[in-house]
């Protein structure tokens, strides 16, 4: 075992952290969240130049073939900065299914521009039932002359308004099972696609994507007909651990802000941090944050090593969902009223923790997976 | 980063497992919570000693194996999984031995270390006193220098295992005039020395585990002072990080968890196994996640020690977190068992041999012994996070 970062990992962490501190300070985050686009094309370009979009993609597509473990470090720093960007939806929700399920032409066509920062992607999986399981997929794909016609309502689709392609998860066979689900690469500007923004707690851009007789050609089918859920299952552990990576960073930053504040804010003639109630809040936060870190990196390491880790992945998201949220709640308490102001930065994390808790399964959902793994 | 074990570590784990399986097969001990602390068997300790499993991290020149703290953690994890009877050597192995290595002179090392390693002597810790619990610097037991001896008077309390041990490792006052923390020294004392009286205290689980130990004009040879006179408190502070680090703070009631999982799979409610109840599933899965987090904390500390570094706040954090987990476990176990959760060991109808209720009683002590939860949190906040210490 080795709980520390290697020299290269430390360099990666530091350099990513430096970029984020310079390019993505809290003022930028707040401004960008309010902006309709929800991201900065200039920063997006810089991220591409730094090789971030291609971090876990093969060199043959212009990537750098980095490990998923190292990638998690990158995500942690993004989470620490609360970076508003289509990175997660493009690279993880979009790039990974293409890499996993796409044919050679699709990969050659889509991955290099994605890696160069010229393509924004997203995944439309959830629907009104709000579930990440096959029984939550009801959108229909009906066979036509040229390919398929898509109908249905997709919900909580990140960055649909700026995406070039939306990977739509739809049914090619009736039922509630995984069998009969197919993935389609839908041009976001195609006729019949309507994106309506949702107002989210963290201000990230999520959409209702209404599909009304949207035509897709055979070339735009991703993977095998009826077998699309296999692709989702394949990438899902990475989606979850990537989310946890962002949560580790957010939790760490919340802790840091809280400790800094407790040292500097004075009441009764001495710093708040002298007060034992406050000290114990902070000590509890450390257990939460360190726990997030170890359980997440354990799962990321196992994914990197190609080890089976269904339980570890579920444990990571179960813990991070609860712990990050607890940390932000405690942080708010220690900050007092100033933390309740829009002007302060703490709320970015309070909101972000709620967002990440609910996305990709909360602790109830993942504890059920853990229970199953325990043989219950 | 690397969350795996090496081949050598895996095969060491297997070796320990094989040993324990044989022991369990031949009925050498029962798997009962708190066994690591309560179940003392010199015979078992001697068998561990033959395998080099006592003092395994200590330098070879004193008979140790110079193995890593990682290896020791692996050994402990296996021992605690089945609550092997390791109480005879446990405190000497974990704490007193390392203290002697750090602060003892050559004579101390030659005298005690081989005996500890060979499971020939058993040791306990005499730190707490009636008026010195969390505030350890307030110890009043006094050792007065007289010629070649110290004359010891006073009292220790909560001394676990003193009724079956050979030696007591203690802090006592050696300077009445100096500031409190600068007048304390560390001693090792044979419990059979005239003037020492051990009196039992029965705990709320109905067990004689800890004691009062009285000292009345006890003649202690001068060479029994370990380290530097009046520096005992500082020496002790360096030692407690070892005390706080271990898996024994996570796994004291481990059998409860194992048995509970088996129980809910078998037990039916409304024609369905209890394990299908969403509340039960969620509760057990939550405990499992919490347990695995605690395990990572413990291994993180073992890894830090293996690197030759002293854990900073991590040992305190680890113990604070893990003991709270143990408390939640025993509470959840009693609740999942419903009305049966109140039945104690030996009772008719008691599921899991009454371990849930029993462990619920013991669990009160988990957040007290070896530094209370609150004191540990103070350490995390001040030493770990650098929050200011309030002026008195
Ligand atoms: C089962 C068991 C076995 C033990 N075995 C041994 C042993 O073998 N040898 C030995 O020497 N001792 C032993 N102890 C004693 C143990 O170390 C003490 O109980 C512990 O240090 C707390 O001291 P106390 O009980 O006097 O409580 P107190 O110090 O009186 O504390 C009472 C309460 O006040 C809180 N408190 C105290 N100070 C602070 C502070 N500064 N900030 C916040 N809260 C505070 C505590 O957290 C606790 O909640 C054992 C205890 C138990 C329960």
PDB file of C-alpha atoms in Angstrom, chain A residues 106-306:
ATOM      1  CA  UNK A 106     -16.770   6.873 -35.221  1.00  0.00           C
ATOM      2  CA  UNK A 107     -13.720   6.975 -32.970  1.00  0.00           C
ATOM      3  CA  UNK A 108     -11.530   8.444 -35.725  1.00  0.00           C
ATOM      4  CA  UNK A 109     -14.170  11.014 -36.507  1.00  0.00           C
ATOM      5  CA  UNK A 110     -15.090  12.096 -33.001  1.00  0.00           C
ATOM      6  CA  UNK A 111     -12.275  11.486 -30.539  1.00  0.00           C
ATOM      7  CA  UNK A 112      -9.512  13.634 -32.099  1.00  0.00           C
ATOM      8  CA  UNK A 113     -11.684  16.763 -32.275  1.00  0.00           C
ATOM      9  CA  UNK A 114     -12.966  16.098 -28.771  1.00  0.00           C
ATOM     10  CA  UNK A 115      -9.405  15.827 -27.540  1.00  0.00           C
ATOM     11  CA  UNK A 116      -8.500  19.022 -29.410  1.00  0.00           C
ATOM     12  CA  UNK A 117     -11.294  20.895 -27.697  1.00  0.00           C
ATOM     13  CA  UNK A 118     -13.347  21.251 -30.894  1.00  0.00           C
ATOM     14  CA  UNK A 119     -16.200  19.021 -29.876  1.00  0.00           C
ATOM     15  CA  UNK A 120     -18.542  19.170 -26.924  1.00  0.00           C
ATOM     16  CA  UNK A 121     -20.460  16.051 -26.014  1.00  0.00           C
ATOM     17  CA  UNK A 122     -23.054  14.922 -23.542  1.00  0.00           C
ATOM     18  CA  UNK A 123     -25.098  11.906 -22.575  1.00  0.00           C
ATOM     19  CA  UNK A 124     -28.897  11.787 -22.367  1.00  0.00           C
ATOM     20  CA  UNK A 125     -29.679   8.861 -20.139  1.00  0.00           C
ATOM     21  CA  UNK A 126     -32.190   9.819 -17.435  1.00  0.00           C
ATOM     22  CA  UNK A 127     -35.872  10.464 -18.045  1.00  0.00           C
ATOM     23  CA  UNK A 128     -38.826  11.608 -15.934  1.00  0.00           C
ATOM     24  CA  UNK A 129     -38.558   8.596 -13.549  1.00  0.00           C
ATOM     25  CA  UNK A 130     -35.114   9.989 -12.613  1.00  0.00           C
ATOM     26  CA  UNK A 131     -33.396   6.613 -12.550  1.00  0.00           C
ATOM     27  CA  UNK A 132     -30.007   5.315 -13.627  1.00  0.00           C
ATOM     28  CA  UNK A 133     -31.322   1.814 -14.203  1.00  0.00           C
ATOM     29  CA  UNK A 134     -32.691   0.217 -17.416  1.00  0.00           C
ATOM     30  CA  UNK A 135     -36.247   0.430 -16.136  1.00  0.00           C
ATOM     31  CA  UNK A 136     -35.900   4.200 -16.198  1.00  0.00           C
ATOM     32  CA  UNK A 137     -35.424   4.240 -19.985  1.00  0.00           C
ATOM     33  CA  UNK A 138     -38.608   4.653 -21.985  1.00  0.00           C
ATOM     34  CA  UNK A 139     -37.623   6.767 -24.999  1.00  0.00           C
ATOM     35  CA  UNK A 140     -38.427   4.938 -28.222  1.00  0.00           C
ATOM     36  CA  UNK A 141     -36.266   4.311 -31.254  1.00  0.00           C
ATOM     37  CA  UNK A 142     -38.401   3.091 -34.139  1.00  0.00           C
ATOM     38  CA  UNK A 143     -36.890   1.536 -37.224  1.00  0.00           C
ATOM     39  CA  UNK A 144     -37.141   3.607 -40.380  1.00  0.00           C
ATOM     40  CA  UNK A 145     -35.780   3.470 -43.877  1.00  0.00           C
ATOM     41  CA  UNK A 146     -32.550   5.318 -43.172  1.00  0.00           C
ATOM     42  CA  UNK A 147     -32.084   4.182 -39.612  1.00  0.00           C
ATOM     43  CA  UNK A 148     -34.178   5.043 -36.589  1.00  0.00           C
ATOM     44  CA  UNK A 149     -36.637   7.668 -35.438  1.00  0.00           C
ATOM     45  CA  UNK A 150     -36.268   8.805 -31.813  1.00  0.00           C
ATOM     46  CA  UNK A 151     -39.102   9.959 -29.585  1.00  0.00           C
ATOM     47  CA  UNK A 152     -39.140  10.722 -25.910  1.00  0.00           C
ATOM     48  CA  UNK A 153     -38.136  13.069 -23.121  1.00  0.00           C
ATOM     49  CA  UNK A 154     -34.656  13.058 -21.660  1.00  0.00           C
ATOM     50  CA  UNK A 155     -34.029  14.888 -18.413  1.00  0.00           C
ATOM     51  CA  UNK A 156     -31.051  16.247 -16.484  1.00  0.00           C
ATOM     52  CA  UNK A 157     -28.905  16.232 -19.616  1.00  0.00           C
ATOM     53  CA  UNK A 158     -25.824  18.315 -18.881  1.00  0.00           C
ATOM     54  CA  UNK A 159     -24.704  20.994 -21.338  1.00  0.00           C
ATOM     55  CA  UNK A 160     -27.142  19.995 -24.061  1.00  0.00           C
ATOM     56  CA  UNK A 161     -27.273  23.629 -25.229  1.00  0.00           C
ATOM     57  CA  UNK A 162     -23.626  23.743 -26.203  1.00  0.00           C
ATOM     58  CA  UNK A 163     -23.129  20.094 -27.155  1.00  0.00           C
ATOM     59  CA  UNK A 164     -22.362  19.109 -30.734  1.00  0.00           C
ATOM     60  CA  UNK A 165     -23.554  15.580 -30.141  1.00  0.00           C
ATOM     61  CA  UNK A 166     -25.888  14.112 -27.585  1.00  0.00           C
ATOM     62  CA  UNK A 167     -25.573  10.392 -26.955  1.00  0.00           C
ATOM     63  CA  UNK A 168     -29.164   9.300 -26.521  1.00  0.00           C
ATOM     64  CA  UNK A 169     -30.043   6.138 -24.645  1.00  0.00           C
ATOM     65  CA  UNK A 170     -33.253   4.730 -26.109  1.00  0.00           C
ATOM     66  CA  UNK A 171     -35.280   1.567 -26.423  1.00  0.00           C
ATOM     67  CA  UNK A 172     -35.163  -0.439 -29.611  1.00  0.00           C
ATOM     68  CA  UNK A 173     -37.216  -3.120 -27.919  1.00  0.00           C
ATOM     69  CA  UNK A 174     -40.103  -2.673 -25.492  1.00  0.00           C
ATOM     70  CA  UNK A 175     -39.663  -3.618 -21.874  1.00  0.00           C
ATOM     71  CA  UNK A 176     -37.828  -2.648 -18.722  1.00  0.00           C
ATOM     72  CA  UNK A 177     -34.687  -4.769 -19.124  1.00  0.00           C
ATOM     73  CA  UNK A 178     -31.200  -3.830 -20.153  1.00  0.00           C
ATOM     74  CA  UNK A 179     -31.627  -5.900 -23.291  1.00  0.00           C
ATOM     75  CA  UNK A 180     -33.259  -3.765 -25.956  1.00  0.00           C
ATOM     76  CA  UNK A 181     -31.502  -0.509 -25.172  1.00  0.00           C
ATOM     77  CA  UNK A 182     -29.402   1.162 -27.875  1.00  0.00           C
ATOM     78  CA  UNK A 183     -27.163   4.251 -27.917  1.00  0.00           C
ATOM     79  CA  UNK A 184     -27.489   6.876 -30.660  1.00  0.00           C
ATOM     80  CA  UNK A 185     -25.195   9.741 -31.561  1.00  0.00           C
ATOM     81  CA  UNK A 186     -27.624  12.561 -32.142  1.00  0.00           C
ATOM     82  CA  UNK A 187     -26.621  15.844 -33.715  1.00  0.00           C
ATOM     83  CA  UNK A 188     -27.749  18.401 -31.148  1.00  0.00           C
ATOM     84  CA  UNK A 189     -28.940  20.706 -33.941  1.00  0.00           C
ATOM     85  CA  UNK A 190     -31.003  18.004 -35.650  1.00  0.00           C
ATOM     86  CA  UNK A 191     -34.611  18.636 -36.449  1.00  0.00           C
ATOM     87  CA  UNK A 192     -36.919  17.560 -33.628  1.00  0.00           C
ATOM     88  CA  UNK A 193     -34.417  18.142 -30.810  1.00  0.00           C
ATOM     89  CA  UNK A 194     -35.567  20.799 -28.328  1.00  0.00           C
ATOM     90  CA  UNK A 195     -33.490  21.701 -25.285  1.00  0.00           C
ATOM     91  CA  UNK A 196     -35.123  23.493 -22.379  1.00  0.00           C
ATOM     92  CA  UNK A 197     -32.915  24.612 -19.491  1.00  0.00           C
ATOM     93  CA  UNK A 198     -33.649  23.429 -15.973  1.00  0.00           C
ATOM     94  CA  UNK A 199     -32.919  25.669 -13.006  1.00  0.00           C
ATOM     95  CA  UNK A 200     -30.480  23.713 -10.883  1.00  0.00           C
ATOM     96  CA  UNK A 201     -29.351  24.250  -7.317  1.00  0.00           C
ATOM     97  CA  UNK A 202     -25.687  24.555  -8.264  1.00  0.00           C
ATOM     98  CA  UNK A 203     -26.291  26.602 -11.385  1.00  0.00           C
ATOM     99  CA  UNK A 204     -24.752  23.975 -13.648  1.00  0.00           C
ATOM    100  CA  UNK A 205     -26.496  23.648 -16.979  1.00  0.00           C
ATOM    101  CA  UNK A 206     -28.865  20.727 -17.179  1.00  0.00           C
ATOM    102  CA  UNK A 207     -31.631  20.341 -19.732  1.00  0.00           C
ATOM    103  CA  UNK A 208     -34.778  18.682 -20.721  1.00  0.00           C
ATOM    104  CA  UNK A 209     -34.105  17.288 -24.191  1.00  0.00           C
ATOM    105  CA  UNK A 210     -37.334  16.617 -26.019  1.00  0.00           C
ATOM    106  CA  UNK A 211     -36.999  14.249 -28.958  1.00  0.00           C
ATOM    107  CA  UNK A 212     -39.767  14.567 -31.497  1.00  0.00           C
ATOM    108  CA  UNK A 213     -39.369  12.249 -34.483  1.00  0.00           C
ATOM    109  CA  UNK A 214     -35.640  12.772 -34.614  1.00  0.00           C
ATOM    110  CA  UNK A 215     -34.046  10.912 -37.496  1.00  0.00           C
ATOM    111  CA  UNK A 216     -30.767   9.106 -36.982  1.00  0.00           C
ATOM    112  CA  UNK A 217     -28.922   7.174 -39.645  1.00  0.00           C
ATOM    113  CA  UNK A 218     -27.366   3.744 -39.234  1.00  0.00           C
ATOM    114  CA  UNK A 219     -23.898   5.279 -39.058  1.00  0.00           C
ATOM    115  CA  UNK A 220     -24.929   7.108 -35.919  1.00  0.00           C
ATOM    116  CA  UNK A 221     -25.682   4.012 -33.876  1.00  0.00           C
ATOM    117  CA  UNK A 222     -23.103   3.553 -31.145  1.00  0.00           C
ATOM    118  CA  UNK A 223     -22.284  -0.099 -30.535  1.00  0.00           C
ATOM    119  CA  UNK A 224     -24.654  -2.975 -31.145  1.00  0.00           C
ATOM    120  CA  UNK A 225     -28.402  -2.682 -31.477  1.00  0.00           C
ATOM    121  CA  UNK A 226     -30.180  -3.674 -28.256  1.00  0.00           C
ATOM    122  CA  UNK A 227     -26.865  -3.991 -26.438  1.00  0.00           C
ATOM    123  CA  UNK A 228     -26.244  -0.357 -25.600  1.00  0.00           C
ATOM    124  CA  UNK A 229     -26.630  -0.840 -21.871  1.00  0.00           C
ATOM    125  CA  UNK A 230     -23.415  -2.891 -21.882  1.00  0.00           C
ATOM    126  CA  UNK A 231     -21.558   0.258 -22.850  1.00  0.00           C
ATOM    127  CA  UNK A 232     -23.185   2.216 -20.058  1.00  0.00           C
ATOM    128  CA  UNK A 233     -22.345  -0.513 -17.561  1.00  0.00           C
ATOM    129  CA  UNK A 234     -18.767  -0.548 -18.748  1.00  0.00           C
ATOM    130  CA  UNK A 235     -18.188   3.175 -18.304  1.00  0.00           C
ATOM    131  CA  UNK A 236     -20.400   3.714 -15.275  1.00  0.00           C
ATOM    132  CA  UNK A 237     -17.844   2.868 -12.583  1.00  0.00           C
ATOM    133  CA  UNK A 238     -15.582   5.514 -14.089  1.00  0.00           C
ATOM    134  CA  UNK A 239     -18.413   8.031 -14.176  1.00  0.00           C
ATOM    135  CA  UNK A 240     -19.067   7.437 -10.499  1.00  0.00           C
ATOM    136  CA  UNK A 241     -15.454   7.570  -9.379  1.00  0.00           C
ATOM    137  CA  UNK A 242     -14.841  10.641 -11.509  1.00  0.00           C
ATOM    138  CA  UNK A 243     -17.715  12.312  -9.677  1.00  0.00           C
ATOM    139  CA  UNK A 244     -16.157  11.238  -6.385  1.00  0.00           C
ATOM    140  CA  UNK A 245     -12.858  12.766  -7.498  1.00  0.00           C
ATOM    141  CA  UNK A 246     -14.555  16.127  -7.920  1.00  0.00           C
ATOM    142  CA  UNK A 247     -16.203  15.691  -4.533  1.00  0.00           C
ATOM    143  CA  UNK A 248     -12.883  15.028  -2.809  1.00  0.00           C
ATOM    144  CA  UNK A 249     -11.584  18.344  -4.115  1.00  0.00           C
ATOM    145  CA  UNK A 250     -14.708  20.231  -3.117  1.00  0.00           C
ATOM    146  CA  UNK A 251     -14.699  18.742   0.365  1.00  0.00           C
ATOM    147  CA  UNK A 252     -11.010  19.505   0.834  1.00  0.00           C
ATOM    148  CA  UNK A 253     -11.501  23.114  -0.193  1.00  0.00           C
ATOM    149  CA  UNK A 254     -14.490  23.533   2.113  1.00  0.00           C
ATOM    150  CA  UNK A 255     -12.408  22.245   5.006  1.00  0.00           C
ATOM    151  CA  UNK A 256      -9.568  24.586   4.155  1.00  0.00           C
ATOM    152  CA  UNK A 257     -11.841  27.624   3.955  1.00  0.00           C
ATOM    153  CA  UNK A 258     -13.421  26.697   7.260  1.00  0.00           C
ATOM    154  CA  UNK A 259     -10.140  26.253   9.103  1.00  0.00           C
ATOM    155  CA  UNK A 260      -8.765  29.501   7.687  1.00  0.00           C
ATOM    156  CA  UNK A 261     -11.893  31.289   8.817  1.00  0.00           C
ATOM    157  CA  UNK A 262     -11.833  29.732  12.289  1.00  0.00           C
ATOM    158  CA  UNK A 263      -8.279  30.968  12.764  1.00  0.00           C
ATOM    159  CA  UNK A 264      -8.978  34.496  11.617  1.00  0.00           C
ATOM    160  CA  UNK A 265     -12.481  35.368  12.849  1.00  0.00           C
ATOM    161  CA  UNK A 266     -12.473  36.663  16.417  1.00  0.00           C
ATOM    162  CA  UNK A 267     -15.323  36.676  18.927  1.00  0.00           C
ATOM    163  CA  UNK A 268     -15.080  37.198  22.681  1.00  0.00           C
ATOM    164  CA  UNK A 269     -11.571  38.483  22.088  1.00  0.00           C
ATOM    165  CA  UNK A 270     -10.144  35.310  20.613  1.00  0.00           C
ATOM    166  CA  UNK A 271     -10.282  33.319  17.397  1.00  0.00           C
ATOM    167  CA  UNK A 272     -13.310  31.069  16.886  1.00  0.00           C
ATOM    168  CA  UNK A 273     -10.904  28.199  16.440  1.00  0.00           C
ATOM    169  CA  UNK A 274     -10.114  28.316  20.172  1.00  0.00           C
ATOM    170  CA  UNK A 275     -13.624  27.213  20.929  1.00  0.00           C
ATOM    171  CA  UNK A 276     -13.864  23.537  21.426  1.00  0.00           C
ATOM    172  CA  UNK A 277     -17.248  23.158  19.783  1.00  0.00           C
ATOM    173  CA  UNK A 278     -15.749  24.674  16.663  1.00  0.00           C
ATOM    174  CA  UNK A 279     -12.602  22.559  16.959  1.00  0.00           C
ATOM    175  CA  UNK A 280     -14.659  19.410  17.136  1.00  0.00           C
ATOM    176  CA  UNK A 281     -16.708  20.388  14.086  1.00  0.00           C
ATOM    177  CA  UNK A 282     -13.423  20.768  12.266  1.00  0.00           C
ATOM    178  CA  UNK A 283     -12.037  17.455  13.537  1.00  0.00           C
ATOM    179  CA  UNK A 284     -15.186  15.698  12.315  1.00  0.00           C
ATOM    180  CA  UNK A 285     -14.742  17.354   8.949  1.00  0.00           C
ATOM    181  CA  UNK A 286     -11.225  15.963   8.667  1.00  0.00           C
ATOM    182  CA  UNK A 287     -12.513  12.418   9.129  1.00  0.00           C
ATOM    183  CA  UNK A 288     -15.079  13.043   6.408  1.00  0.00           C
ATOM    184  CA  UNK A 289     -12.592  14.556   3.993  1.00  0.00           C
ATOM    185  CA  UNK A 290      -9.809  12.021   4.539  1.00  0.00           C
ATOM    186  CA  UNK A 291     -12.407   9.282   4.222  1.00  0.00           C
ATOM    187  CA  UNK A 292     -13.554  10.701   0.866  1.00  0.00           C
ATOM    188  CA  UNK A 293      -9.966  10.791  -0.306  1.00  0.00           C
ATOM    189  CA  UNK A 294      -8.940   7.260   0.620  1.00  0.00           C
ATOM    190  CA  UNK A 295     -12.118   5.524  -0.471  1.00  0.00           C
ATOM    191  CA  UNK A 296     -12.151   7.385  -3.783  1.00  0.00           C
ATOM    192  CA  UNK A 297      -8.521   6.815  -4.614  1.00  0.00           C
ATOM    193  CA  UNK A 298      -8.823   3.190  -3.635  1.00  0.00           C
ATOM    194  CA  UNK A 299     -11.589   2.769  -6.231  1.00  0.00           C
ATOM    195  CA  UNK A 300      -9.675   4.836  -8.809  1.00  0.00           C
ATOM    196  CA  UNK A 301      -6.594   2.705  -8.238  1.00  0.00           C
ATOM    197  CA  UNK A 302      -8.576  -0.491  -8.678  1.00  0.00           C
ATOM    198  CA  UNK A 303     -10.108   0.814 -11.905  1.00  0.00           C
ATOM    199  CA  UNK A 304      -6.639   1.736 -13.143  1.00  0.00           C
ATOM    200  CA  UNK A 305      -5.369  -1.719 -12.325  1.00  0.00           C
ATOM    201  CA  UNK A 306      -8.326  -3.328 -14.061  1.00  0.00           C
TER     202      UNK A 306
END
